[in-house]
C-alpha positions as a printed Julia matrix, in Angstrom:
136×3 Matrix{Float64}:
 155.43  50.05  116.09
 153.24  46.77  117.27
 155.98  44.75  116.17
 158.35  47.05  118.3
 156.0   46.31  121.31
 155.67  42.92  120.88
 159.39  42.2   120.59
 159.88  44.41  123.71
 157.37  42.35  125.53
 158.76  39.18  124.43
 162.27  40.71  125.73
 160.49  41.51  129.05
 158.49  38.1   129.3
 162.04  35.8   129.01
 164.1   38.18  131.46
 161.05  37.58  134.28
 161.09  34.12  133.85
 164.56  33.47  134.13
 164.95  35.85  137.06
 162.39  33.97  138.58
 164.09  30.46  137.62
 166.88  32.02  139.08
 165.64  32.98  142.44
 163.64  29.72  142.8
 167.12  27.63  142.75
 168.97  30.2   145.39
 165.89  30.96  147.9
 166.84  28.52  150.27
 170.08  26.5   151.46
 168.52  23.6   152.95
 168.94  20.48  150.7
 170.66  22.64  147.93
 172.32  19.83  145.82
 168.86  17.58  145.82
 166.59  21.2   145.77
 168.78  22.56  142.69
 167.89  19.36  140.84
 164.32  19.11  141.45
 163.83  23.22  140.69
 166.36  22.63  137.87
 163.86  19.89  136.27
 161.42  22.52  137.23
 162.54  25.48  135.5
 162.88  23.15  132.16
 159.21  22.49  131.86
 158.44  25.93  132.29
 161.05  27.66  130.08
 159.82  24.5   127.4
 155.93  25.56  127.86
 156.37  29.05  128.38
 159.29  29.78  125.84
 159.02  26.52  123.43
 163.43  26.63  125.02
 164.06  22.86  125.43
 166.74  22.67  127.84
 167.44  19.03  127.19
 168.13  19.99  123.02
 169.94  22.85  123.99
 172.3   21.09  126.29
 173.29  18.59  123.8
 174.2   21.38  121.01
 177.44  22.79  119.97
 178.52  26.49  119.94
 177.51  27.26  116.67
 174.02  25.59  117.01
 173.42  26.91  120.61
 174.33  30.93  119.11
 171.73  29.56  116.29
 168.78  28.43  118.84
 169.27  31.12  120.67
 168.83  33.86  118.36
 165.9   32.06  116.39
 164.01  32.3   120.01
 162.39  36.2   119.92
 163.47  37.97  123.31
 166.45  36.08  123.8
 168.62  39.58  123.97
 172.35  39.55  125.14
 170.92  40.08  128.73
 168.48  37.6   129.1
 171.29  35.39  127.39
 173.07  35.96  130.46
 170.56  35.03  132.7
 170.13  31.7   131.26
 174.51  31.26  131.76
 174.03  32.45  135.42
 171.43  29.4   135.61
 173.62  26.74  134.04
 176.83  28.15  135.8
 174.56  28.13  139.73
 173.22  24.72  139.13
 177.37  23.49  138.59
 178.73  24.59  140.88
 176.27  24.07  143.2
 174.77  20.39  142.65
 176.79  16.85  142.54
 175.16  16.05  139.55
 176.94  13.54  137.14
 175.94  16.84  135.0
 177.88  19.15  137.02
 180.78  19.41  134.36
 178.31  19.26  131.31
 176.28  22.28  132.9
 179.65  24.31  133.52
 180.85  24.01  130.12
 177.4   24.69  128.35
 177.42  28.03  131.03
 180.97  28.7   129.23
 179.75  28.9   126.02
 176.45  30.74  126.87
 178.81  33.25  128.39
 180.91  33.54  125.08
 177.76  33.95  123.19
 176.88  36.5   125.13
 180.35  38.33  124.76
 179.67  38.03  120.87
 176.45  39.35  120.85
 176.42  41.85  123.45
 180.16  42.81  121.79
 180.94  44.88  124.94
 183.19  43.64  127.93
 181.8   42.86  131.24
 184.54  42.74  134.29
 181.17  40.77  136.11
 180.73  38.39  133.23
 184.7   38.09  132.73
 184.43  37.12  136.68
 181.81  34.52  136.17
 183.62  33.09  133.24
 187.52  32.65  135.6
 185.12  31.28  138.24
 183.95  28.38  135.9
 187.4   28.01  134.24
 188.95  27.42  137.91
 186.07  25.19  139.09
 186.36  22.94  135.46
């Protein structure tokens, strides 16, 4: 049962602090492109201190290995796996970054992922996946 809890609260603790990553980047439209960037490096250091999730690593990985660091992260559920593709897919389409295309792809695949592991269909995650495919 402990274990139960403590998975739970692990669930819990990474769905906060993506949310909150989240709603950092889209509280405020003035600046957005150079704002996004400088919450963006932001949100790394604290989803690297808080989580041990190295954006950077994860970035540079391939499907298979992203699924892998993923799932080897306790709390990362289908949802919260979701949250982090809503990041990735905000900050490219939203930033002039020479990373904008890297960032929309990445948001892709986290989306995929998340179809695999969640193995349900989502018209809102569907949506968010056309949106990326039209922008790319």
């Amino acid at each position: 049962m402990d274990q139960k809890d403590y998975l739970l609260r692990e669930i819990e603790k990474i769905g906060t602090l993506l949310k909150r990553c989240f709603s950092k980047m889209t509280g405020s439209e003035e600046n957005l492109a150079i704002q996004l960037d400088v919450e963006f490096e932001e949100d790394k250091g604290m989803l690297l201190h808080e989580l041990g999730f190295d954006m950077n690593l994860f970035l540079m990985l391939d499907e298979a290995d992203s699924k892998k660091y993923l799932t080897e992260i306790k709390g990362f559920n289908s949802q919260n796996v979701e949250y982090l593709a809503d990041i990735l897919s905000y900050i490219g389409l939203n930033t002039d970054s020479h990373m904008t295309t890297e960032y929309l792809v990445k948001a892709l695949m986290v989306y995929e992922i998340c179809s695999s592991l969640d193995k349900t269909f989502s018209f809102d995650r569907e949506q968010k996946i056309s949106r990326i495919k039209s922008a790319l």
